[in-house]
Amino acid sequence: MNNITIQSEQLLLTAAELIPGGVNSPVRAFGGVGGTPRFMYKAFGSRIWDVDGQEYIDFIGSWGPAILGHADPDVVQALARAAADGLSFGAASPGEIKLAQKIIKLMPGIEMVRLVNSGTEATMTAVRIARAWTRRNKIIKFAGCYHGHADSFLVQAGSGAMTLGIPTSPGVTPAAASDTLIAQFNSIDSVKELMAANPDQIAAVIIEPVVGNSGVILPQNDFLQELRDLTTQHDVLLIFDEVMTGFRLSSGGAQEVYGIDPDLTTLGKIIGGGMPVGAVGGKKPLMKLLAPSGPVYQAGTLSGNPLSIASGLATLNKLNDSLYDYLEKLAAKLEAGIQSNLTALSLEFNYQRIGSMGCLFFTDRPVLNQIDASTCDTKRFARYFHAMLDSGICLPPSQFEAFFISAAHSEEDIVRFVEANYLSLKKL
Ligand code: PLP
């Protein structure tokens, strides 16, 4: 590959005068890896093209939504049909019921759901419901988990913040930050300590059941079950943020995989099939607190808009066991290839994955929480990232992000990844 970035460089110069940092979401700016962020203009199947005409095999997948690959023909057709009938009604429409039915049928913990426009809106609303239900103010989140960019979550918030080295964002008031308590992922004791120190003050514990925003970190042993038991014992609501894992790990998300029944669940990404969407769902008495059936206010001009509904439904309708089996087959092949490369090159890095999401941590330490993740050699990761990009493999430009395999990837794509991985690691 010739790795030309002339057009991208020019666009970045122009964009930086118009848009902060030249991008509309921070990690896209390559802050964690240096170099010129590629401006993309087209994506289809497993491929994405930059404005300098280079083709990449894409493992970002729009940061999760593209489980079918890009521009899946059935999704595009559903979108085109929906668009011809109007882009936004600002009124209830039948498709919203279908999407709600689908989500409720598949997600074990969801009995009722409210559709919103992003994952951030979903988590924000989940916490508002929890505070209203419990009449308590504080929440517990885990270091390295990202739940969107609402004030209460921007405390030790995973990839974006880790990549840019911002522990808590300026602009978040001390009062807002003080209502957010931080525990360590995989440490039930850290949660117990916070509960003991703040009796009857904690409304909810919010967690990515599998962390995807500090790389990929799996819950160990009975951590999630212990968290469920502890929260129940203290009348604290348990919120599973499945914006990334929902419909990614299985059609019932991480809650199905680990057999845990959260009180509230947040979704996004895949349920919009690439269009902006989010959802908060859970037990009926909690959900009925939302306006207009209850007093907790939440609203959205474009909520439930027919385009997001159409692409979301078309995407969810294509998810079935054989698709998840195929993703698992590709992911297992990739894992075996990466492990054998690491062995051949005597590198003791940790590859961690579940289903079709994975991360190669540049540390010899198994990564069980953010403290472990912070031991990664991010400079070496940056060199690896660029070597992979130059070989035509598009990975997230941060050590602390998951990459994703889609149903549009082929075995040949995985072979190309493994080959590029070997050569890129060898160059380090
Ligand atoms: N929660 C999790 C687990 C996420 O991964 C993200 C986004 O990456 C969000 C919430 C926020 O979603 P959005 O970017 O749609 O606001």
CSV table of C-alpha atoms and ligand atoms in Angstrom, one decimal:
chain,number,residue,atom,x,y,z
A,1,MET,CA,0.0,0.0,0.0
A,2,ASN,CA,1.3,3.5,-0.8
A,3,ASN,CA,0.0,5.2,2.3
A,4,ILE,CA,-0.7,8.6,0.7
A,5,THR,CA,-2.5,11.1,3.0
A,6,ILE,CA,-2.4,14.3,0.8
A,7,GLN,CA,-6.2,14.7,0.6
A,8,SER,CA,-6.7,13.8,4.2
A,9,GLU,CA,-4.1,16.3,5.4
A,10,GLN,CA,-5.7,19.1,3.4
A,11,LEU,CA,-9.2,18.2,4.7
A,12,LEU,CA,-7.9,18.1,8.2
A,13,LEU,CA,-6.4,21.6,7.8
A,14,THR,CA,-9.7,22.9,6.6
A,15,ALA,CA,-11.7,21.0,9.1
A,16,ALA,CA,-9.6,22.2,12.1
A,17,GLU,CA,-10.6,25.8,11.3
A,18,LEU,CA,-14.3,24.9,11.4
A,19,ILE,CA,-14.7,21.9,13.8
A,20,PRO,CA,-12.8,21.6,17.1
A,21,GLY,CA,-9.8,19.4,16.4
A,22,GLY,CA,-11.2,18.8,12.9
A,23,VAL,CA,-13.4,15.9,14.0
A,24,ASN,CA,-16.9,15.5,15.5
A,25,SER,CA,-15.8,12.8,18.1
A,26,PRO,CA,-12.4,13.0,19.8
A,27,VAL,CA,-10.9,9.5,19.2
A,28,ARG,CA,-11.2,9.9,15.4
A,29,ALA,CA,-8.5,12.6,15.6
A,30,PHE,CA,-5.7,10.0,16.0
A,31,GLY,CA,-4.6,11.8,19.3
A,32,GLY,CA,-3.6,8.5,20.8
A,33,VAL,CA,-1.5,7.3,17.9
A,34,GLY,CA,-0.3,10.5,16.1
A,35,GLY,CA,-0.3,11.0,12.3
A,36,THR,CA,-3.1,12.1,10.0
A,37,PRO,CA,-6.6,10.8,10.6
A,38,ARG,CA,-7.9,9.4,7.3
A,39,PHE,CA,-11.0,11.0,5.9
A,40,MET,CA,-13.3,8.3,4.7
A,41,TYR,CA,-15.8,8.7,1.9
A,42,LYS,CA,-17.2,5.2,1.3
A,43,ALA,CA,-17.7,1.9,3.0
A,44,PHE,CA,-19.2,-1.3,1.8
A,45,GLY,CA,-19.2,-4.8,3.3
A,46,SER,CA,-15.9,-5.2,5.2
A,47,ARG,CA,-14.2,-2.4,3.2
A,48,ILE,CA,-13.7,1.3,3.7
A,49,TRP,CA,-12.1,3.8,1.4
A,50,ASP,CA,-10.3,7.0,2.2
A,51,VAL,CA,-10.2,10.2,0.2
A,52,ASP,CA,-6.8,9.4,-1.1
A,53,GLY,CA,-8.2,6.3,-2.8
A,54,GLN,CA,-6.8,3.7,-0.4
A,55,GLU,CA,-8.9,0.7,0.5
A,56,TYR,CA,-8.8,-0.8,4.0
A,57,ILE,CA,-10.4,-3.9,5.7
A,58,ASP,CA,-12.3,-2.1,8.4
A,59,PHE,CA,-12.4,-3.5,11.9
A,60,ILE,CA,-13.8,-0.4,13.5
A,61,GLY,CA,-17.3,-1.0,12.1
A,62,SER,CA,-18.4,2.5,13.0
A,63,TRP,CA,-17.4,1.6,16.6
A,64,GLY,CA,-19.8,-1.3,16.8
A,65,PRO,CA,-23.1,-0.7,14.9
A,66,ALA,CA,-21.9,-2.3,11.6
A,67,ILE,CA,-22.4,-6.0,12.7
A,68,LEU,CA,-23.6,-6.8,9.2
A,69,GLY,CA,-20.8,-4.9,7.6
A,70,HIS,CA,-21.2,-1.5,5.9
A,71,ALA,CA,-24.2,-0.6,3.7
A,72,ASP,CA,-25.8,-4.0,3.9
A,73,PRO,CA,-28.2,-4.1,0.9
A,74,ASP,CA,-31.2,-5.1,3.0
A,75,VAL,CA,-30.6,-2.3,5.4
A,76,VAL,CA,-30.1,0.2,2.6
A,77,GLN,CA,-33.2,-0.9,0.9
A,78,ALA,CA,-35.3,-0.6,4.1
A,79,LEU,CA,-33.9,2.8,4.6
A,80,ALA,CA,-34.6,3.9,1.0
A,81,ARG,CA,-38.2,2.7,1.4
A,82,ALA,CA,-38.6,4.5,4.7
A,83,ALA,CA,-37.1,7.7,3.4
A,84,ALA,CA,-39.5,7.8,0.5
A,85,ASP,CA,-42.3,7.9,3.1
A,86,GLY,CA,-41.0,10.8,5.1
A,87,LEU,CA,-37.9,11.4,7.2
A,88,SER,CA,-39.4,12.3,10.5
A,89,PHE,CA,-43.0,12.5,11.7
A,90,GLY,CA,-42.7,13.9,15.2
A,91,ALA,CA,-45.6,11.6,15.9
A,92,ALA,CA,-45.9,8.0,17.0
A,93,SER,CA,-45.5,5.5,14.2
A,94,PRO,CA,-46.1,1.7,13.9
A,95,GLY,CA,-42.4,0.9,13.3
A,96,GLU,CA,-41.5,2.0,16.8
A,97,ILE,CA,-43.8,-0.7,18.2
A,98,LYS,CA,-42.0,-3.3,16.0
A,99,LEU,CA,-38.6,-2.3,17.2
A,100,ALA,CA,-39.8,-2.2,20.8
A,101,GLN,CA,-41.3,-5.7,20.5
A,102,LYS,CA,-38.1,-7.0,19.0
A,103,ILE,CA,-35.9,-5.6,21.8
A,104,ILE,CA,-38.3,-6.7,24.5
A,105,LYS,CA,-38.4,-10.2,23.0
A,106,LEU,CA,-34.7,-10.6,22.8
A,107,MET,CA,-33.2,-8.8,25.8
A,108,PRO,CA,-34.1,-10.8,28.9
A,109,GLY,CA,-34.0,-7.9,31.3
A,110,ILE,CA,-36.2,-5.5,29.3
A,111,GLU,CA,-40.0,-5.4,29.8
A,112,MET,CA,-40.6,-1.9,28.4
A,113,VAL,CA,-38.4,0.4,26.4
A,114,ARG,CA,-38.0,4.0,25.4
A,115,LEU,CA,-36.2,4.9,22.2
A,116,VAL,CA,-33.8,7.8,22.2
A,117,ASN,CA,-31.2,9.2,19.8
A,118,SER,CA,-27.9,8.0,21.3
A,119,GLY,CA,-26.2,5.9,23.9
A,120,THR,CA,-25.5,9.0,25.9
A,121,GLU,CA,-29.2,9.9,26.1
A,122,ALA,CA,-30.0,6.3,27.1
A,123,THR,CA,-27.5,6.2,30.0
A,124,MET,CA,-28.4,9.7,31.1
A,125,THR,CA,-32.1,8.7,31.2
A,126,ALA,CA,-31.4,5.4,33.0
A,127,VAL,CA,-29.6,7.2,35.8
A,128,ARG,CA,-32.5,9.8,36.1
A,129,ILE,CA,-35.0,6.9,36.4
A,130,ALA,CA,-32.8,5.3,39.1
A,131,ARG,CA,-32.5,8.5,41.1
A,132,ALA,CA,-36.3,9.1,40.9
A,133,TRP,CA,-37.1,5.5,41.9
A,134,THR,CA,-34.7,5.4,44.9
A,135,ARG,CA,-34.8,9.1,45.8
A,136,ARG,CA,-31.0,8.9,46.2
A,137,ASN,CA,-28.4,11.0,44.3
A,138,LYS,CA,-25.2,9.1,44.0
A,139,ILE,CA,-24.2,6.5,41.4
A,140,ILE,CA,-21.3,4.1,41.3
A,141,LYS,CA,-19.5,3.6,38.0
A,142,PHE,CA,-16.3,1.7,37.2
A,143,ALA,CA,-13.0,3.2,36.3
A,144,GLY,CA,-12.4,2.8,32.6
A,145,CYS,CA,-16.1,2.2,31.7
A,146,TYR,CA,-17.6,4.8,29.3
A,147,HIS,CA,-21.2,5.6,29.4
A,148,GLY,CA,-21.4,8.5,27.0
A,149,HIS,CA,-20.6,12.1,27.7
A,150,ALA,CA,-23.2,13.3,30.2
A,151,ASP,CA,-21.7,15.1,33.2
A,152,SER,CA,-22.2,12.3,35.7
A,153,PHE,CA,-20.2,9.8,33.6
A,154,LEU,CA,-17.2,11.9,32.8
A,155,VAL,CA,-15.2,10.7,35.7
A,156,GLN,CA,-12.5,8.1,34.8
A,157,ALA,CA,-14.4,7.5,31.7
A,158,GLY,CA,-12.4,5.0,29.5
A,159,SER,CA,-11.0,5.3,26.1
A,160,GLY,CA,-11.5,8.9,25.0
A,161,ALA,CA,-10.4,10.2,28.4
A,162,MET,CA,-7.6,7.7,28.7
A,163,THR,CA,-6.3,8.4,25.2
A,164,LEU,CA,-6.3,12.2,25.8
A,165,GLY,CA,-5.2,11.8,29.5
A,166,ILE,CA,-8.3,13.6,30.9
A,167,PRO,CA,-9.4,12.0,34.1
A,168,THR,CA,-12.4,14.2,34.6
A,169,SER,CA,-13.5,16.8,32.1
A,170,PRO,CA,-13.4,20.5,32.8
A,171,GLY,CA,-16.9,21.8,32.7
A,172,VAL,CA,-18.2,19.1,34.9
A,173,THR,CA,-19.1,20.7,38.2
A,174,PRO,CA,-17.5,19.4,41.4
A,175,ALA,CA,-21.0,18.7,42.6
A,176,ALA,CA,-21.8,16.5,39.6
A,177,ALA,CA,-18.5,14.7,39.9
A,178,SER,CA,-19.0,14.1,43.6
A,179,ASP,CA,-22.2,12.3,43.0
A,180,THR,CA,-20.3,9.7,40.9
A,181,LEU,CA,-18.3,7.2,42.9
A,182,ILE,CA,-15.6,5.1,41.2
A,183,ALA,CA,-15.1,1.4,41.8
A,184,GLN,CA,-12.7,-1.0,40.2
A,185,PHE,CA,-14.0,-3.4,37.6
A,186,ASN,CA,-13.7,-7.1,38.8
A,187,SER,CA,-13.4,-6.0,42.4
A,188,ILE,CA,-16.6,-6.5,44.3
A,189,ASP,CA,-14.8,-5.3,47.5
A,190,SER,CA,-14.3,-1.9,45.9
A,191,VAL,CA,-18.1,-1.7,45.4
A,192,LYS,CA,-18.8,-3.0,49.0
A,193,GLU,CA,-16.5,-0.3,50.4
A,194,LEU,CA,-18.3,2.5,48.5
A,195,MET,CA,-21.7,1.2,49.6
A,196,ALA,CA,-20.5,1.0,53.2
A,197,ALA,CA,-19.1,4.6,53.1
A,198,ASN,CA,-22.3,6.0,51.5
A,199,PRO,CA,-25.2,4.2,53.2
A,200,ASP,CA,-28.7,4.8,51.7
A,201,GLN,CA,-27.2,7.3,49.2
A,202,ILE,CA,-26.6,5.2,46.1
A,203,ALA,CA,-29.2,5.1,43.5
A,204,ALA,CA,-27.6,2.8,41.0
A,205,VAL,CA,-24.5,1.0,39.9
A,206,ILE,CA,-23.9,1.4,36.2
A,207,ILE,CA,-21.5,-1.0,34.4
A,208,GLU,CA,-20.4,-2.2,31.0
A,209,PRO,CA,-20.9,-5.9,31.8
A,210,VAL,CA,-18.0,-6.5,29.4
A,211,VAL,CA,-15.8,-3.4,29.2
A,212,GLY,CA,-15.3,-2.3,25.6
A,213,ASN,CA,-14.0,1.2,26.3
A,214,SER,CA,-10.7,0.3,27.9
A,215,GLY,CA,-9.9,-2.3,25.4
A,216,VAL,CA,-11.8,-5.5,26.1
A,217,ILE,CA,-12.1,-6.6,29.7
A,218,LEU,CA,-14.1,-9.6,30.7
A,219,PRO,CA,-15.8,-10.0,34.0
A,220,GLN,CA,-14.0,-12.7,36.1
A,221,ASN,CA,-15.6,-15.5,38.0
A,222,ASP,CA,-18.9,-14.5,39.7
A,223,PHE,CA,-18.2,-10.7,39.6
A,224,LEU,CA,-21.4,-9.8,37.8
A,225,GLN,CA,-23.6,-12.1,39.9
A,226,GLU,CA,-22.0,-10.8,43.1
A,227,LEU,CA,-22.8,-7.3,41.9
A,228,ARG,CA,-26.4,-8.3,41.2
A,229,ASP,CA,-26.7,-9.8,44.7
A,230,LEU,CA,-25.0,-6.8,46.4
A,231,THR,CA,-27.2,-4.2,44.6
A,232,THR,CA,-30.4,-6.1,45.4
A,233,GLN,CA,-29.3,-6.4,49.1
A,234,HIS,CA,-28.9,-2.6,49.2
A,235,ASP,CA,-32.0,-1.6,47.1
A,236,VAL,CA,-29.6,-0.1,44.6
A,237,LEU,CA,-30.6,-0.5,40.9
A,238,LEU,CA,-28.2,-2.3,38.6
A,239,ILE,CA,-27.9,-0.7,35.2
A,240,PHE,CA,-26.2,-2.8,32.4
A,241,ASP,CA,-24.9,-0.5,29.8
A,242,GLU,CA,-25.1,-2.7,26.8
A,243,VAL,CA,-24.7,0.1,24.2
A,244,MET,CA,-21.7,-1.9,22.9
A,245,THR,CA,-22.4,-5.5,23.9
A,246,GLY,CA,-26.2,-5.5,23.2
A,247,PHE,CA,-26.8,-7.7,20.1
A,248,ARG,CA,-23.0,-7.9,19.7
A,249,LEU,CA,-22.2,-10.8,22.1
A,250,SER,CA,-25.5,-12.5,21.4
A,251,SER,CA,-29.0,-11.5,20.5
A,252,GLY,CA,-29.7,-11.2,24.3
A,253,GLY,CA,-26.5,-9.2,25.0
A,254,ALA,CA,-24.1,-9.8,27.9
A,255,GLN,CA,-27.0,-10.3,30.3
A,256,GLU,CA,-28.0,-13.4,28.3
A,257,VAL,CA,-24.4,-14.6,28.1
A,258,TYR,CA,-23.8,-14.2,31.8
A,259,GLY,CA,-27.3,-15.0,33.0
A,260,ILE,CA,-27.8,-11.7,35.0
A,261,ASP,CA,-31.1,-9.8,35.3
A,262,PRO,CA,-30.3,-6.1,35.5
A,263,ASP,CA,-33.0,-3.6,36.5
A,264,LEU,CA,-32.3,-1.3,33.6
A,265,THR,CA,-30.4,-1.8,30.3
A,266,THR,CA,-29.1,0.8,27.9
A,267,LEU,CA,-28.7,0.1,24.2
A,268,GLY,CA,-27.5,1.9,21.1
A,269,LYS,CA,-25.2,1.2,18.2
A,270,ILE,CA,-26.5,-2.1,16.6
A,271,ILE,CA,-30.2,-1.3,17.3
A,272,GLY,CA,-29.9,1.6,14.8
A,273,GLY,CA,-27.9,-0.4,12.2
A,274,GLY,CA,-25.7,2.7,11.6
A,275,MET,CA,-28.4,5.4,12.1
A,276,PRO,CA,-28.4,7.4,15.3
A,277,VAL,CA,-30.4,5.7,18.0
A,278,GLY,CA,-30.3,4.6,21.7
A,279,ALA,CA,-32.7,2.9,24.0
A,280,VAL,CA,-33.3,2.6,27.7
A,281,GLY,CA,-35.3,-0.4,28.9
A,282,GLY,CA,-36.1,-2.4,32.0
A,283,LYS,CA,-38.7,-3.5,34.5
A,284,LYS,CA,-42.1,-2.0,33.9
A,285,PRO,CA,-42.5,-0.1,37.2
A,286,LEU,CA,-39.2,1.7,36.6
A,287,MET,CA,-40.0,2.5,33.0
A,288,LYS,CA,-43.4,3.7,33.8
A,289,LEU,CA,-41.8,6.6,35.8
A,290,LEU,CA,-41.0,8.2,32.4
A,291,ALA,CA,-43.1,11.0,31.0
A,292,PRO,CA,-45.9,11.0,30.0
A,293,SER,CA,-46.9,7.9,32.1
A,294,GLY,CA,-44.8,9.2,35.0
A,295,PRO,CA,-43.1,12.3,36.3
A,296,VAL,CA,-39.5,11.7,35.1
A,297,TYR,CA,-39.0,14.0,32.1
A,298,GLN,CA,-37.4,12.7,28.9
A,299,ALA,CA,-38.2,13.7,25.3
A,300,GLY,CA,-36.6,13.9,21.8
A,301,THR,CA,-37.6,15.7,18.6
A,302,LEU,CA,-36.2,12.9,16.4
A,303,SER,CA,-36.8,10.0,18.9
A,304,GLY,CA,-38.2,7.0,17.1
A,305,ASN,CA,-37.7,8.6,13.7
A,306,PRO,CA,-38.6,6.3,10.8
A,307,LEU,CA,-35.1,6.0,9.4
A,308,SER,CA,-33.4,4.8,12.5
A,309,ILE,CA,-36.3,2.5,13.1
A,310,ALA,CA,-36.1,1.1,9.6
A,311,SER,CA,-32.4,0.5,9.6
A,312,GLY,CA,-32.5,-0.9,13.2
A,313,LEU,CA,-35.2,-3.3,12.4
A,314,ALA,CA,-33.7,-4.5,9.1
A,315,THR,CA,-30.4,-5.1,11.1
A,316,LEU,CA,-32.0,-6.9,14.0
A,317,ASN,CA,-34.1,-9.0,11.6
A,318,LYS,CA,-30.9,-10.5,10.1
A,319,LEU,CA,-29.3,-11.5,13.4
A,320,ASN,CA,-29.7,-15.2,14.1
A,321,ASP,CA,-27.7,-18.1,15.6
A,322,SER,CA,-25.9,-18.9,12.4
A,323,LEU,CA,-24.7,-15.3,12.1
A,324,TYR,CA,-23.3,-15.4,15.6
A,325,ASP,CA,-21.7,-18.8,14.9
A,326,TYR,CA,-20.1,-17.3,11.9
A,327,LEU,CA,-18.8,-14.4,13.8
A,328,GLU,CA,-17.4,-16.7,16.5
A,329,LYS,CA,-15.7,-18.8,13.9
A,330,LEU,CA,-13.9,-15.8,12.4
A,331,ALA,CA,-13.1,-14.4,15.9
A,332,ALA,CA,-11.6,-17.8,17.0
A,333,LYS,CA,-9.5,-18.0,13.8
A,334,LEU,CA,-8.3,-14.4,14.4
A,335,GLU,CA,-7.5,-15.2,18.0
A,336,ALA,CA,-5.5,-18.4,17.1
A,337,GLY,CA,-3.6,-16.4,14.5
A,338,ILE,CA,-2.7,-13.6,16.8
A,339,GLN,CA,-1.7,-16.0,19.6
A,340,SER,CA,0.6,-17.9,17.3
A,341,ASN,CA,2.2,-14.7,16.0
A,342,LEU,CA,2.8,-13.6,19.6
A,343,THR,CA,4.4,-16.9,20.4
A,344,ALA,CA,6.5,-16.9,17.2
A,345,LEU,CA,7.8,-13.4,18.0
A,346,SER,CA,8.2,-14.1,21.8
A,347,LEU,CA,5.9,-11.2,22.7
A,348,GLU,CA,4.0,-11.5,25.9
A,349,PHE,CA,1.2,-9.1,25.0
A,350,ASN,CA,-2.4,-10.0,26.0
A,351,TYR,CA,-5.0,-10.6,23.4
A,352,GLN,CA,-8.5,-10.4,25.0
A,353,ARG,CA,-11.7,-11.1,23.2
A,354,ILE,CA,-15.3,-12.2,23.6
A,355,GLY,CA,-17.3,-13.1,20.6
A,356,SER,CA,-16.6,-10.6,17.8
A,357,MET,CA,-15.0,-7.9,19.9
A,358,GLY,CA,-11.3,-8.0,20.7
A,359,CYS,CA,-8.2,-6.0,21.8
A,360,LEU,CA,-4.5,-6.7,21.7
A,361,PHE,CA,-3.1,-5.1,24.9
A,362,PHE,CA,0.5,-4.1,24.7
A,363,THR,CA,1.2,-5.3,28.2
A,364,ASP,CA,2.3,-8.7,29.7
A,365,ARG,CA,-0.3,-8.3,32.4
A,366,PRO,CA,-3.7,-9.9,32.0
A,367,VAL,CA,-6.0,-6.9,31.9
A,368,LEU,CA,-8.8,-7.2,34.5
A,369,ASN,CA,-9.4,-3.5,35.2
A,370,GLN,CA,-8.3,0.0,34.2
A,371,ILE,CA,-5.2,-0.1,36.4
A,372,ASP,CA,-3.9,-3.1,34.4
A,373,ALA,CA,-4.9,-1.4,31.1
A,374,SER,CA,-2.9,1.7,32.1
A,375,THR,CA,0.3,-0.5,32.0
A,376,CYS,CA,0.1,-0.8,28.2
A,377,ASP,CA,2.9,0.5,26.1
A,378,THR,CA,0.9,3.0,24.1
A,379,LYS,CA,3.9,4.2,22.1
A,380,ARG,CA,4.5,0.7,20.8
A,381,PHE,CA,0.8,0.4,20.2
A,382,ALA,CA,0.9,3.6,18.1
A,383,ARG,CA,3.6,2.1,15.9
A,384,TYR,CA,1.7,-1.1,15.5
A,385,PHE,CA,-1.5,0.8,14.6
A,386,HIS,CA,0.3,2.7,11.8
A,387,ALA,CA,2.0,-0.4,10.5
A,388,MET,CA,-1.4,-2.2,10.4
A,389,LEU,CA,-3.0,0.8,8.7
A,390,ASP,CA,-0.2,0.9,6.1
A,391,SER,CA,-1.0,-2.8,5.5
A,392,GLY,CA,-4.6,-2.0,4.8
A,393,ILE,CA,-6.1,-3.0,8.1
A,394,CYS,CA,-8.1,-0.3,9.8
A,395,LEU,CA,-8.1,-0.6,13.6
A,396,PRO,CA,-9.4,1.9,16.2
A,397,PRO,CA,-6.8,4.5,16.7
A,398,SER,CA,-6.4,3.9,20.4
A,399,GLN,CA,-5.0,1.1,22.6
A,400,PHE,CA,-8.1,1.4,24.7
A,401,GLU,CA,-10.8,0.5,22.2
A,402,ALA,CA,-12.3,-2.7,21.0
A,403,PHE,CA,-12.2,-3.8,17.4
A,404,PHE,CA,-15.1,-5.6,15.8
A,405,ILE,CA,-15.6,-8.4,13.3
A,406,SER,CA,-18.7,-8.2,11.1
A,407,ALA,CA,-20.7,-10.7,9.2
A,408,ALA,CA,-19.4,-9.2,6.0
A,409,HIS,CA,-15.8,-10.1,6.9
A,410,SER,CA,-14.5,-13.2,5.1
A,411,GLU,CA,-12.0,-15.8,6.2
A,412,GLU,CA,-9.6,-14.2,3.7
A,413,ASP,CA,-10.0,-10.9,5.6
A,414,ILE,CA,-9.0,-12.6,8.8
A,415,VAL,CA,-6.0,-14.2,7.1
A,416,ARG,CA,-5.0,-10.7,5.9
A,417,PHE,CA,-5.3,-9.4,9.4
A,418,VAL,CA,-3.2,-12.2,10.9
A,419,GLU,CA,-0.5,-11.6,8.2
A,420,ALA,CA,-0.4,-7.9,8.8
A,421,ASN,CA,-0.4,-8.5,12.5
A,422,TYR,CA,2.7,-10.6,12.2
A,423,LEU,CA,4.6,-8.2,10.1
A,424,SER,CA,3.5,-5.1,12.1
A,425,LEU,CA,4.5,-6.8,15.4
A,426,LYS,CA,7.8,-7.8,13.9
A,427,LYS,CA,8.6,-4.2,13.0
A,428,LEU,CA,8.1,-2.9,16.6
B,1,PLP,N1,-22.2,3.4,26.5
B,1,PLP,C1,-21.2,2.6,25.9
B,1,PLP,C2,-20.9,1.3,26.6
B,1,PLP,C3,-20.6,3.0,24.8
B,1,PLP,O1,-19.6,2.3,24.2
B,1,PLP,C4,-21.0,4.3,24.2
B,1,PLP,C5,-20.3,4.8,23.0
B,1,PLP,O2,-19.3,4.3,22.6
B,1,PLP,C6,-21.9,5.0,24.9
B,1,PLP,C7,-22.5,4.5,26.0
B,1,PLP,C8,-22.4,6.3,24.3
B,1,PLP,O3,-23.1,6.1,23.1
B,1,PLP,P1,-23.2,7.3,22.0
B,1,PLP,O4,-21.8,7.5,21.5
B,1,PLP,O5,-24.2,6.8,21.1
B,1,PLP,O6,-23.7,8.5,22.8
